[in-house]
Tab-separated table of C-alpha atoms in Angstrom:
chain	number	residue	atom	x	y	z
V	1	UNK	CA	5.623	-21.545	-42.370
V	2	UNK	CA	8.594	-22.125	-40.060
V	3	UNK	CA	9.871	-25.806	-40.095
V	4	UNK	CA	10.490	-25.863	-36.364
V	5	UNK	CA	8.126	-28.661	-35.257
V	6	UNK	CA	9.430	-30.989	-38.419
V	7	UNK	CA	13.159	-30.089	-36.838
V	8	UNK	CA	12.316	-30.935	-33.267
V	9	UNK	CA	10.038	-33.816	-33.056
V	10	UNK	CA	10.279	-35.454	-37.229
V	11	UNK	CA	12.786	-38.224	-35.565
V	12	UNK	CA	11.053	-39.547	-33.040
V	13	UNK	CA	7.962	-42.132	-32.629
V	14	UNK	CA	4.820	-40.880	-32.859
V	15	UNK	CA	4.035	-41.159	-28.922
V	16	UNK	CA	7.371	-39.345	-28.201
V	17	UNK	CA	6.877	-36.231	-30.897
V	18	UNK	CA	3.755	-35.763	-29.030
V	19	UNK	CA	5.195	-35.697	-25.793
V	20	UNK	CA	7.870	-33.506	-27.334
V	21	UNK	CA	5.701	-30.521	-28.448
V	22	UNK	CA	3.079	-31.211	-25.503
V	23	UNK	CA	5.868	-30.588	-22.780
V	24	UNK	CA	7.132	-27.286	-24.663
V	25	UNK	CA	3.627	-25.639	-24.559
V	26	UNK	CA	1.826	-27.220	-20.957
V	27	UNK	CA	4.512	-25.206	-19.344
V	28	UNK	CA	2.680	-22.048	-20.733
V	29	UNK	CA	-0.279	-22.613	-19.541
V	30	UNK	CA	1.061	-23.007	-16.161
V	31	UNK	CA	3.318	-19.689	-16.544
V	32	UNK	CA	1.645	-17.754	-18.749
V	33	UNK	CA	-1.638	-17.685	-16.627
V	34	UNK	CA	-2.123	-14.000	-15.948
V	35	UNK	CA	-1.238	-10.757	-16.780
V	36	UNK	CA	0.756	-7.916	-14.953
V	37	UNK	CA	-1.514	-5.119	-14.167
V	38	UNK	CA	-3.932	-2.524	-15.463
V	39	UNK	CA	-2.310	0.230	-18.130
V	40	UNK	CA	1.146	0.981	-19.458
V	41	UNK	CA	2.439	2.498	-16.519
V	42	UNK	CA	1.849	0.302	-13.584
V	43	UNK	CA	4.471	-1.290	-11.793
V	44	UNK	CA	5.764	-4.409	-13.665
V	45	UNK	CA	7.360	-6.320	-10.750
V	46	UNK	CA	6.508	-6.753	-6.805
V	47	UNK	CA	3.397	-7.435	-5.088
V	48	UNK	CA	0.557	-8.541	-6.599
V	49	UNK	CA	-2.146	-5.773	-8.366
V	50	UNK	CA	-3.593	-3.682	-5.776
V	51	UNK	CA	-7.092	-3.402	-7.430
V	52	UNK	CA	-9.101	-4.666	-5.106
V	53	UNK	CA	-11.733	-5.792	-8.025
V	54	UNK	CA	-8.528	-7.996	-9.275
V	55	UNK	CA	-7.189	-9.096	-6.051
V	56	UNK	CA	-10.673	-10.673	-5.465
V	57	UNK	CA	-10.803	-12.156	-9.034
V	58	UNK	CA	-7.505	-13.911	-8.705
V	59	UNK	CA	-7.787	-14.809	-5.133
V	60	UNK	CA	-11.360	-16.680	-6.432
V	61	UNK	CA	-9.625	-18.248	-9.541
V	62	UNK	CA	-6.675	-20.059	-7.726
V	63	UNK	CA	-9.099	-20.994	-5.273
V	64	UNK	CA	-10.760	-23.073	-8.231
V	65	UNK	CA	-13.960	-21.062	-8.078
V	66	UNK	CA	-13.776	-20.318	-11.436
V	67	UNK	CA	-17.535	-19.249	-11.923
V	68	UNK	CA	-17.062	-16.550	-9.588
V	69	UNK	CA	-13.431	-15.383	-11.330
V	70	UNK	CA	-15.364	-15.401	-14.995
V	71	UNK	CA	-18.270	-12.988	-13.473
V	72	UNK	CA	-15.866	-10.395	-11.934
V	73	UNK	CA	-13.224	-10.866	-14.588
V	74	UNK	CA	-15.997	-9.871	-16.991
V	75	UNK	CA	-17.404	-6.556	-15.084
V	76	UNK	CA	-13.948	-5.527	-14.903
V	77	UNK	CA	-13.331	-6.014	-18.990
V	78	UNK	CA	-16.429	-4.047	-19.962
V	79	UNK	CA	-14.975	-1.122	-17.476
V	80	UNK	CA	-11.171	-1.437	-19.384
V	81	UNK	CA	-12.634	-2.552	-22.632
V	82	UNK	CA	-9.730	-1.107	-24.147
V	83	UNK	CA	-7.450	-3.026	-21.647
V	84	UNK	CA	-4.747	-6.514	-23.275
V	85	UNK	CA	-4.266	-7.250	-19.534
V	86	UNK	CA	-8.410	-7.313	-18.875
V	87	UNK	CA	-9.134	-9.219	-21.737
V	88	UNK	CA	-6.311	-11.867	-20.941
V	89	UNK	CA	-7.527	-12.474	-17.141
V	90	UNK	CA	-10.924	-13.232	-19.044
V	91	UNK	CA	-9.368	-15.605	-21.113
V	92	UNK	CA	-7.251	-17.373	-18.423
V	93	UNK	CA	-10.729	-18.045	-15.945
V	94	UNK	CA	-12.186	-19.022	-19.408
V	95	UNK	CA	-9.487	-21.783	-20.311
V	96	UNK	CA	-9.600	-22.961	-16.764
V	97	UNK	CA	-13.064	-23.372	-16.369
V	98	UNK	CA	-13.044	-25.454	-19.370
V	99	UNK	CA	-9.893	-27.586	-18.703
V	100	UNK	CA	-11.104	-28.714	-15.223
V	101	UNK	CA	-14.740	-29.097	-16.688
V	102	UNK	CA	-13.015	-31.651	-18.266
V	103	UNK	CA	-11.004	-33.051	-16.100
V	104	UNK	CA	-7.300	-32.222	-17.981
V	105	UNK	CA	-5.389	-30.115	-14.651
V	106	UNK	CA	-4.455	-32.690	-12.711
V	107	UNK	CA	-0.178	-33.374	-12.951
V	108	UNK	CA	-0.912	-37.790	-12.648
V	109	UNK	CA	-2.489	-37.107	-16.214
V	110	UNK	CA	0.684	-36.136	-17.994
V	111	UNK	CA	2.785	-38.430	-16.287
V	112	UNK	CA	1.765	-41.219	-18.947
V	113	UNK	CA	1.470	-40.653	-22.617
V	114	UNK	CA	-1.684	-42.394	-23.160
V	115	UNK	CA	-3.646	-39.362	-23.053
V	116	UNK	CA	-1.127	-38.206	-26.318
V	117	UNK	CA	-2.885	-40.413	-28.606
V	118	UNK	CA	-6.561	-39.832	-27.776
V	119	UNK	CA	-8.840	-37.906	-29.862
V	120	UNK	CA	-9.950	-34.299	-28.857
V	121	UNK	CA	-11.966	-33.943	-25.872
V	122	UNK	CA	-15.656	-33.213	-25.843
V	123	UNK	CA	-14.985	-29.461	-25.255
V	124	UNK	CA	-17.788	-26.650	-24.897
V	125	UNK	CA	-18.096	-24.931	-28.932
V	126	UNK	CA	-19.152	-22.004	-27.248
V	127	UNK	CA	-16.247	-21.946	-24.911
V	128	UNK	CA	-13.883	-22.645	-28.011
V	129	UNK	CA	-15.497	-19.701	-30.112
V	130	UNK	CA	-14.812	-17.601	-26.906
V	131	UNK	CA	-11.431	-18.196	-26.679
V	132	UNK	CA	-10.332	-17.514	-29.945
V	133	UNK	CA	-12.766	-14.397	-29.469
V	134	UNK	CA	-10.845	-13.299	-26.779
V	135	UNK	CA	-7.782	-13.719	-28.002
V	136	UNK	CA	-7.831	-12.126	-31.343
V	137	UNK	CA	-8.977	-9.209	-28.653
V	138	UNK	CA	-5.790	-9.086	-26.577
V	139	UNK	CA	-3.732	-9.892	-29.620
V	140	UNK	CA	-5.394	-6.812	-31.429
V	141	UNK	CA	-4.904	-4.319	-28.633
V	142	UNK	CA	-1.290	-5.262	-28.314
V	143	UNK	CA	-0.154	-4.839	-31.625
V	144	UNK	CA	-2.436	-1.410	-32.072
V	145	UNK	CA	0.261	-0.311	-28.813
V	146	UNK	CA	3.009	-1.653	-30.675
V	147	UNK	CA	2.490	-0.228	-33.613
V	148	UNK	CA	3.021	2.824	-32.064
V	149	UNK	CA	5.902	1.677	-29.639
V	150	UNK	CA	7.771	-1.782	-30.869
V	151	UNK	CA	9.128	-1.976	-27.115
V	152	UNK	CA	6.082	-1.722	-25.295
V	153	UNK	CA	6.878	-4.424	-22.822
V	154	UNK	CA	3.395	-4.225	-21.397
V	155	UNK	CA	1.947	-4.960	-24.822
V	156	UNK	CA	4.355	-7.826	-25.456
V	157	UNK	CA	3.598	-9.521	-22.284
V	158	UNK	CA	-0.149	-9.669	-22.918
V	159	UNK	CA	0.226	-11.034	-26.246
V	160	UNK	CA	2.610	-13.452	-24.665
V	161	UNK	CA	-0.247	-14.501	-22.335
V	162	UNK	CA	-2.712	-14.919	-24.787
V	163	UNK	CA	-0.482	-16.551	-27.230
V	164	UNK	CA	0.282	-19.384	-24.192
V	165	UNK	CA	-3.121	-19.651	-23.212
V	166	UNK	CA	-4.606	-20.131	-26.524
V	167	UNK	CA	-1.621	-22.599	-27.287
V	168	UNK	CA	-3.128	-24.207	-23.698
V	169	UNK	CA	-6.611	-24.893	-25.144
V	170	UNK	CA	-5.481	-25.908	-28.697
V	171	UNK	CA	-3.398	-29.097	-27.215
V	172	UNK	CA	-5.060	-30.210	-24.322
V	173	UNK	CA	-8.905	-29.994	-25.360
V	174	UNK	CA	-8.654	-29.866	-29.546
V	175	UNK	CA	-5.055	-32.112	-29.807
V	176	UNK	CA	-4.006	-29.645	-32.469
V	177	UNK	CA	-0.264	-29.732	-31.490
V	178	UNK	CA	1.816	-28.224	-34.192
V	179	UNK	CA	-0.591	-24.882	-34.007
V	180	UNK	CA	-0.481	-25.263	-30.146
V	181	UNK	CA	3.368	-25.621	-30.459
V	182	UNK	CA	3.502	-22.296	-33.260
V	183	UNK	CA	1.835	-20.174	-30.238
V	184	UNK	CA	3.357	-21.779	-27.322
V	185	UNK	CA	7.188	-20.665	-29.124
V	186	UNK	CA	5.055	-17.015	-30.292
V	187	UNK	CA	4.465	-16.233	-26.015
V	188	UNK	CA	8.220	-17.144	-25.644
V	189	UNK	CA	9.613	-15.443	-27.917
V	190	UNK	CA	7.616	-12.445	-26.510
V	191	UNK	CA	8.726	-12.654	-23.225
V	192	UNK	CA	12.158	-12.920	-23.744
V	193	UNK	CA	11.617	-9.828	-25.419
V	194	UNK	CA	10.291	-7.887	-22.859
V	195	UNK	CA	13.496	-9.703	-20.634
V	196	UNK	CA	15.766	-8.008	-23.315
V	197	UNK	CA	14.406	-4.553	-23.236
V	198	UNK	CA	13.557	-4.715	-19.169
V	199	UNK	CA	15.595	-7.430	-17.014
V	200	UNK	CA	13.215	-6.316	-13.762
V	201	UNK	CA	10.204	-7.683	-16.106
V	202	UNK	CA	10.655	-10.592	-13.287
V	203	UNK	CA	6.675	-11.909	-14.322
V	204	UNK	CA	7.974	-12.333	-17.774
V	205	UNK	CA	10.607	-15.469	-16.513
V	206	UNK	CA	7.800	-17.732	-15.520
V	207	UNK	CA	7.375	-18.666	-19.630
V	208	UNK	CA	10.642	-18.364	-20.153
V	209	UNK	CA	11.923	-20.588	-17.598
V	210	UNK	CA	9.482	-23.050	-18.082
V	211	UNK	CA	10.843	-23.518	-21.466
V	212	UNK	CA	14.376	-23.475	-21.046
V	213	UNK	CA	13.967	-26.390	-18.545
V	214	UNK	CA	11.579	-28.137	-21.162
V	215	UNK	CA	13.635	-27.876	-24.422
V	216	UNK	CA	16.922	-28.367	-21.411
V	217	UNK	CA	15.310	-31.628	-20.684
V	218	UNK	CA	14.976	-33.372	-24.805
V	219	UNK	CA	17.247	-35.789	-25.325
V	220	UNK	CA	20.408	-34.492	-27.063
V	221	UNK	CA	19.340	-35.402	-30.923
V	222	UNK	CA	16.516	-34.140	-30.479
V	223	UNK	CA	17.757	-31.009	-28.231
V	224	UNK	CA	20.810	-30.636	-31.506
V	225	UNK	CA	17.655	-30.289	-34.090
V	226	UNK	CA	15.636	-27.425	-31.606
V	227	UNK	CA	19.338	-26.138	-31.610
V	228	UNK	CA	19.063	-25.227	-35.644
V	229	UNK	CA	16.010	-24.564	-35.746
V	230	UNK	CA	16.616	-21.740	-32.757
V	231	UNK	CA	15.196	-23.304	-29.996
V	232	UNK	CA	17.440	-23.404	-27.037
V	233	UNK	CA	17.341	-24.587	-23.515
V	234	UNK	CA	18.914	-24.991	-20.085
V	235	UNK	CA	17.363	-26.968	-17.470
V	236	UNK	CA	19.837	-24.555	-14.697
V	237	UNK	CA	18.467	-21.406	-16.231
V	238	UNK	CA	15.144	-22.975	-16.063
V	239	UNK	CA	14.657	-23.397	-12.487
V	240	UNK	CA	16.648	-20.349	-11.781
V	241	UNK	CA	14.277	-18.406	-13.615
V	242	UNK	CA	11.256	-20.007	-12.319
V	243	UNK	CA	12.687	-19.455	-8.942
V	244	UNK	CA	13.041	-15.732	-9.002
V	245	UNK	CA	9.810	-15.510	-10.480
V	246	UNK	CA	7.953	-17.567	-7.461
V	247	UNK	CA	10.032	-15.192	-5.238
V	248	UNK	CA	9.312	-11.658	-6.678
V	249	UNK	CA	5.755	-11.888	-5.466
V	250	UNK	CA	4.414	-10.864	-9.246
V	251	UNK	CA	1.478	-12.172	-10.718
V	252	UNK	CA	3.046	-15.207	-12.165
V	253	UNK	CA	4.070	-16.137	-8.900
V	254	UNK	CA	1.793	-18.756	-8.316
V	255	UNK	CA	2.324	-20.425	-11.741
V	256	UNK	CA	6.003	-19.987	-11.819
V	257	UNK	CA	5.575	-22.234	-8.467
V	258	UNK	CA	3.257	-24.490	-9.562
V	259	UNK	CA	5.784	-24.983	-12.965
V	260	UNK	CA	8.562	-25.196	-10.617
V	261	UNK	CA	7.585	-28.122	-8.200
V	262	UNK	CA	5.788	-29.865	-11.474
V	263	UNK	CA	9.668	-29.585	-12.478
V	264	UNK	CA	11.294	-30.722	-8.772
V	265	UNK	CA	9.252	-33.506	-9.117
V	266	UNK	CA	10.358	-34.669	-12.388
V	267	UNK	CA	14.067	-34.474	-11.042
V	268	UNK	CA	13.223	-36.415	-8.367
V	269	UNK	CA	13.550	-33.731	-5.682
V	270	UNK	CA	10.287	-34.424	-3.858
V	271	UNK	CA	11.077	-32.759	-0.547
V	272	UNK	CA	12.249	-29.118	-2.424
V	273	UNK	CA	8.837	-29.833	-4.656
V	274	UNK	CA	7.275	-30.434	-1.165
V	275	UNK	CA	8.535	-27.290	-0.013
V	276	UNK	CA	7.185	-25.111	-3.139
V	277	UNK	CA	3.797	-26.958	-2.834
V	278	UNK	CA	3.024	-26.166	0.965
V	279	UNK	CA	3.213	-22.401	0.048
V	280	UNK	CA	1.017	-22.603	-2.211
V	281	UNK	CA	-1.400	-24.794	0.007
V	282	UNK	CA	-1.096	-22.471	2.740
V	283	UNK	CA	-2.147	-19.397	0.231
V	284	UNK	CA	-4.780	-20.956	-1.369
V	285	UNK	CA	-6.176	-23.574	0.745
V	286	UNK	CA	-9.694	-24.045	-1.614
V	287	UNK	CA	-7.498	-25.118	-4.212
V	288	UNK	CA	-8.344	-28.652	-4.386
V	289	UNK	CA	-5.580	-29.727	-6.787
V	290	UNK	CA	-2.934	-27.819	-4.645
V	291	UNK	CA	-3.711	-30.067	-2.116
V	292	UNK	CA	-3.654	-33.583	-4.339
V	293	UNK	CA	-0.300	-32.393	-5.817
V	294	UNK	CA	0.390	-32.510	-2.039
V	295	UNK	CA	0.004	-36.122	-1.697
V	296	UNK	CA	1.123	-37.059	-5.322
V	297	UNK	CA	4.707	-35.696	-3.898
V	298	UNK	CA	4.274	-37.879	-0.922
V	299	UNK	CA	3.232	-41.217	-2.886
V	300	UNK	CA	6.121	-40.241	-5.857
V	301	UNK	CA	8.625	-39.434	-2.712
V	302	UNK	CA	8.066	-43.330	-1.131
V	303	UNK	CA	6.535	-41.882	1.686
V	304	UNK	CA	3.391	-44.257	1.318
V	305	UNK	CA	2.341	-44.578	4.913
V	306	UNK	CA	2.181	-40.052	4.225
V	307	UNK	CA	1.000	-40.241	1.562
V	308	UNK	CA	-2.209	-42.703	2.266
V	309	UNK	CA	-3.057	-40.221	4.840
V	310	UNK	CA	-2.775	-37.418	2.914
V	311	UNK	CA	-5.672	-38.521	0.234
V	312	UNK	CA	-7.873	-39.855	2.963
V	313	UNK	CA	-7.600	-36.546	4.549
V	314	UNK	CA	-8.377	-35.043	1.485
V	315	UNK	CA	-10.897	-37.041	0.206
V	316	UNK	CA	-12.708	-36.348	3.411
V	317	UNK	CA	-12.520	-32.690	3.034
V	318	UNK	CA	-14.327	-33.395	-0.484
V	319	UNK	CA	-17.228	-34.968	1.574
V	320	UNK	CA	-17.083	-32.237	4.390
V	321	UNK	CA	-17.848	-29.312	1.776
V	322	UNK	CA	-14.234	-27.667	1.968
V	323	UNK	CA	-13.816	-28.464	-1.839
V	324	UNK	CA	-16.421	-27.220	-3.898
V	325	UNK	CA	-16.562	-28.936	-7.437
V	326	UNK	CA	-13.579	-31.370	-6.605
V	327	UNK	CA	-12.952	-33.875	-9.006
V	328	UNK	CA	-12.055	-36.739	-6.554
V	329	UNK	CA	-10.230	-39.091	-9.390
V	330	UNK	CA	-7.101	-38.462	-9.234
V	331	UNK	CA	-7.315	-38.265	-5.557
V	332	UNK	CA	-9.170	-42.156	-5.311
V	333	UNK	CA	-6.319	-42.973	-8.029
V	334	UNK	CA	-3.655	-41.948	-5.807
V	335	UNK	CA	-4.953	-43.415	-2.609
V	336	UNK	CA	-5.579	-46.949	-4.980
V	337	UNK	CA	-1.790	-47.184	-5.800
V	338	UNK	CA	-0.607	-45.639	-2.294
V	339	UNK	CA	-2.280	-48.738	-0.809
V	340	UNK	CA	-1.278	-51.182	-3.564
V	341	UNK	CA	2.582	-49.935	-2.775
V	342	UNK	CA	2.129	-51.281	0.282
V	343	UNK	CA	0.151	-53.866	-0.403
V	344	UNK	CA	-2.944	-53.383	1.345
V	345	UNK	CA	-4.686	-55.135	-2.180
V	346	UNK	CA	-8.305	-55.003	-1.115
V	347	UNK	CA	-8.456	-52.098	0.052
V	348	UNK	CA	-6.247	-50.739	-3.070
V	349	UNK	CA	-8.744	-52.759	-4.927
V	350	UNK	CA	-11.603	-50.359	-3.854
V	351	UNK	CA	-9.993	-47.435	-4.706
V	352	UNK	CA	-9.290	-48.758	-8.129
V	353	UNK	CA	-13.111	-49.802	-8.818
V	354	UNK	CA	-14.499	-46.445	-7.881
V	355	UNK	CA	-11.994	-44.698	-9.664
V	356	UNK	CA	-12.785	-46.627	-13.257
V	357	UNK	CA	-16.894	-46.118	-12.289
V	358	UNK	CA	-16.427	-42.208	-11.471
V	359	UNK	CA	-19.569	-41.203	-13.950
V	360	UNK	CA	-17.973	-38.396	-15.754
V	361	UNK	CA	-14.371	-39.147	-14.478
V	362	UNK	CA	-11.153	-38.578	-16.703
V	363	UNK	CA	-11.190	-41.089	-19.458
V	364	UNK	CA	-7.164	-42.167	-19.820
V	365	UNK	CA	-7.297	-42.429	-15.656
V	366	UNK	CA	-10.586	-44.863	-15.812
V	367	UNK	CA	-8.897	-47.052	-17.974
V	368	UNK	CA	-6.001	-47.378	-15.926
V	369	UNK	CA	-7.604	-47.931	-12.774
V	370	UNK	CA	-9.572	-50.740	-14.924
V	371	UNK	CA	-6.410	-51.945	-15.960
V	372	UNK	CA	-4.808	-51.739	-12.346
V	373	UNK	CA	-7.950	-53.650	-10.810
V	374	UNK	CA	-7.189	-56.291	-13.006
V	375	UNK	CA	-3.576	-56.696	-12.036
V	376	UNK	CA	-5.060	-56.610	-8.235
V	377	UNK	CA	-7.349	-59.692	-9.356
V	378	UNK	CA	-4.832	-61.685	-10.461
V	379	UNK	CA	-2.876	-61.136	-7.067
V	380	UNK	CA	-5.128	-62.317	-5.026
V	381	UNK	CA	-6.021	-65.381	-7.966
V	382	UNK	CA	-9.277	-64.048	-9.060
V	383	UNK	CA	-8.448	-64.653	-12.632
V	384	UNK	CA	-12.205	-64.528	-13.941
V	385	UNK	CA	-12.671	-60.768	-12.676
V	386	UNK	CA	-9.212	-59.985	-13.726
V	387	UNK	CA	-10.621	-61.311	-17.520
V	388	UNK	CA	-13.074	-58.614	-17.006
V	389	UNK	CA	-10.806	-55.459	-15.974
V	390	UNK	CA	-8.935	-56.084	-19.138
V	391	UNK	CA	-11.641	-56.584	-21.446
V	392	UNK	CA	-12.985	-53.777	-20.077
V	393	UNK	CA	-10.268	-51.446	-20.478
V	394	UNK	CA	-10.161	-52.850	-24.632
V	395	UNK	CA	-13.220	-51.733	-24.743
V	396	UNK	CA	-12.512	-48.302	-23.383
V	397	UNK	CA	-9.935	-47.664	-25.965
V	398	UNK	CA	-8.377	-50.646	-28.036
V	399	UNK	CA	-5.660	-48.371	-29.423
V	400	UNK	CA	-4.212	-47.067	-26.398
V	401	UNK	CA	-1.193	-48.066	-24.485
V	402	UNK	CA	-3.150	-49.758	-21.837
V	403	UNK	CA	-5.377	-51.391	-24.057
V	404	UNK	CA	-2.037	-52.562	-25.262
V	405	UNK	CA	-1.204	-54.280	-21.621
V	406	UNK	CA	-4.640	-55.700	-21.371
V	407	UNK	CA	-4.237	-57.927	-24.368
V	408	UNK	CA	-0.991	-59.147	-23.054
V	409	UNK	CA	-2.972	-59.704	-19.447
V	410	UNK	CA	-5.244	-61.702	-20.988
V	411	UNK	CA	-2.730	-64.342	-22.550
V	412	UNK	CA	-0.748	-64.497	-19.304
V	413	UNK	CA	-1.854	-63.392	-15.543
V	414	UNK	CA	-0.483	-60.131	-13.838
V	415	UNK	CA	2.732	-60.888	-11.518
V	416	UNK	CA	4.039	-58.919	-9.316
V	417	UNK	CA	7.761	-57.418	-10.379
């Protein structure tokens, strides 16, 4: 076994290792997504697949209807049964389905690290079975090609894919990081392969790129230890790449976007991240969590006045019908501190409440909203309800980092900074 996630994360705290390996491998489930196209000799690059059957598909999966994606995606593997790129679109609408089942594809979750030290979530056994199914498939069928031709790039592409995707599911629903992080660095290395034998394999620079920026962005001991191990990483070549990925008009076009304004955002460009967001609005305008990463730009970007109109809008669309499924969390979350920012408390107070009672809503977010209520409480000099936020949010999770904050609350009120 390869010492690499010893070498990268071993000198950091526990919380921060985490982060460490769970940044390197989310990025591959946003870029690694899909596949090019059907058979060895398709086009590699330019617009999307022409199959109408997968046109459809897609169109139906980044529009969140995943049900609908898994059925066709399905009837088109058992026509190509013998097919790595119709056995990884399976797998993608498969790993989707079950990570916003449960709640884990919203950006606001990963932008706190309490979610890092939770145990695994509740996930579907039968969907687990299935996705290790599938991907010992695609895995199979791409080394029986390579086996024959080492520089199939097709064949390394899809194995890429599943390699990212199964890396997806193994940190996010089972919090198995060091195997998520072994497949996460497999579906790299595989697509810079395919970049070394074909630089016009444009779809392959979504995983890639994402990773450079990642393993770019770890603080330099940390970055020095990826360095011997062989991991290397430029936040420039990053975004590059993830920019002429979003512009080829490839399959991975949508993720590389979606990686790339995740990535705008974290260096603070919120208009540019604005920018990459609205296309993908525009494209895909079912896509309920296109549409909250919409007004999490505006709220990050101190445009709260924007940004309080932007959930209500969308939180209305939720009641209207345009959103089927919509988890409306994140979006009440949101609207709660968009308020609080500027501080409309009540009303913030509201949002927070119905957040932390969502029956079925995201666990970490709950207990912050809990947490958040209480801080609202004390404002306004309700201290008894305040008591009851925080002991509530103990009592969600006494080992977490807001569990942490709620003891602390409870020896001395909230204040405002």
């Amino acid at each position: 076994m390869k010492p690499y996630p010893v070498l990268i994360c071993g000198a950091e705290s526990r919380a921060r290792r985490l982060l460490c390996l769970l940044g390197i491998l989310l990025v591959t489930s946003l870029g690694a997504a899909n596949g090019a196209v059907f058979s060895d000799e398709s086009a590699k690059t330019g617009p999307p697949d022409s199959n109408p059957q997968v046109r459809a598909a897609l169109d139906d999966f980044y529009n969140l209807q995943y049900d609908k994606a898994v059925t066709q995606f399905e009837r088109i593997l058992k026509a190509h049964p013998d097919d790595p790129f119709a056995v990884t679109h399976l797998l993608q609408a498969v790993v989707f389905r079950e990570l916003y089942r449960l709640n884990l594809l919203d950006t606001t979750l990963y932008a706190h690290d309490g979610f890092l030290s939770g145990r695994p979530v509740n996930g579907d056994p039968a969907v687990r079975t299935q996705v290790e199914q599938l991907t010992a498939q695609a895995v199979n069928l791409c080394n029986e090609r390579l086996q024959k031709d080492p520089n199939n790039v097709n064949a390394l592409y899809a194995r890429g894919v599943a390699h990212g995707l199964r890396a997806t599911y193994m940190a996010l629903v089972d919090k198995r990081y060091v195997a998520a992080l072994r497949n996460a660095l497999a579906a790299r290395r595989d697509h810079e392969r395919v970049l070394q034998l074909d630089r016009s394999y444009v779809d392959a620079k979504t995983v890639v790129g994402a990773h450079n920026y990642v393993v770019g962005s770890l603080p330099v001991p940390v970055k020095m230890l990826a360095g011997v191990a062989g991991i290397s990483g430029s936040k420039k070549k990053g975004l590059q790449y993830l920019e002429e990925a979003a512009k080829a008009g490839g399959e991975s076009s949508v993720d590389a976007r979606v990686a790339l304004a995740l990535f705008l955002r974290r260096e603070a460009r919120y208009n540019d991240a604005t920018n990459v967001v609205k296309t993908l609005v525009a494209e895909y305008p079912k896509n309920y969590l296109f549409g909250l990463e919409d007004c999490n730009l505006l709220k990050d970007g101190g445009k709260g006045p924007a940004a309080i109109a932007c959930y209500e809008k969308l939180l209305d669309g939720v009641k209207a019908g345009e959103y089927a499924g919509a988890h409306v969390g994140f979006a009440s979350f949101g609207l709660a501190e968009s308020l609080r920012g500027q501080r409309h408390y009540k009303d913030a107070l509201a949002e927070y409440e119905f957040t932390s009672g969502l029956p079925g809503g995201q666990p970490s977010l709950k207990q912050r909203a809990s947490l958040a209520a209480g801080e609202i409480y004390d404002l306004l000099s309700e201290r008894p309800q305040a008591v009851l936020e925080y002991q509530s949010v103990i009592a969600q999770d006494n080992s977490s980092a807001q569990a942490v904050l709620a003891r602390k609350l409870l020896r001395q009120p909230y204040r405002a900074q």
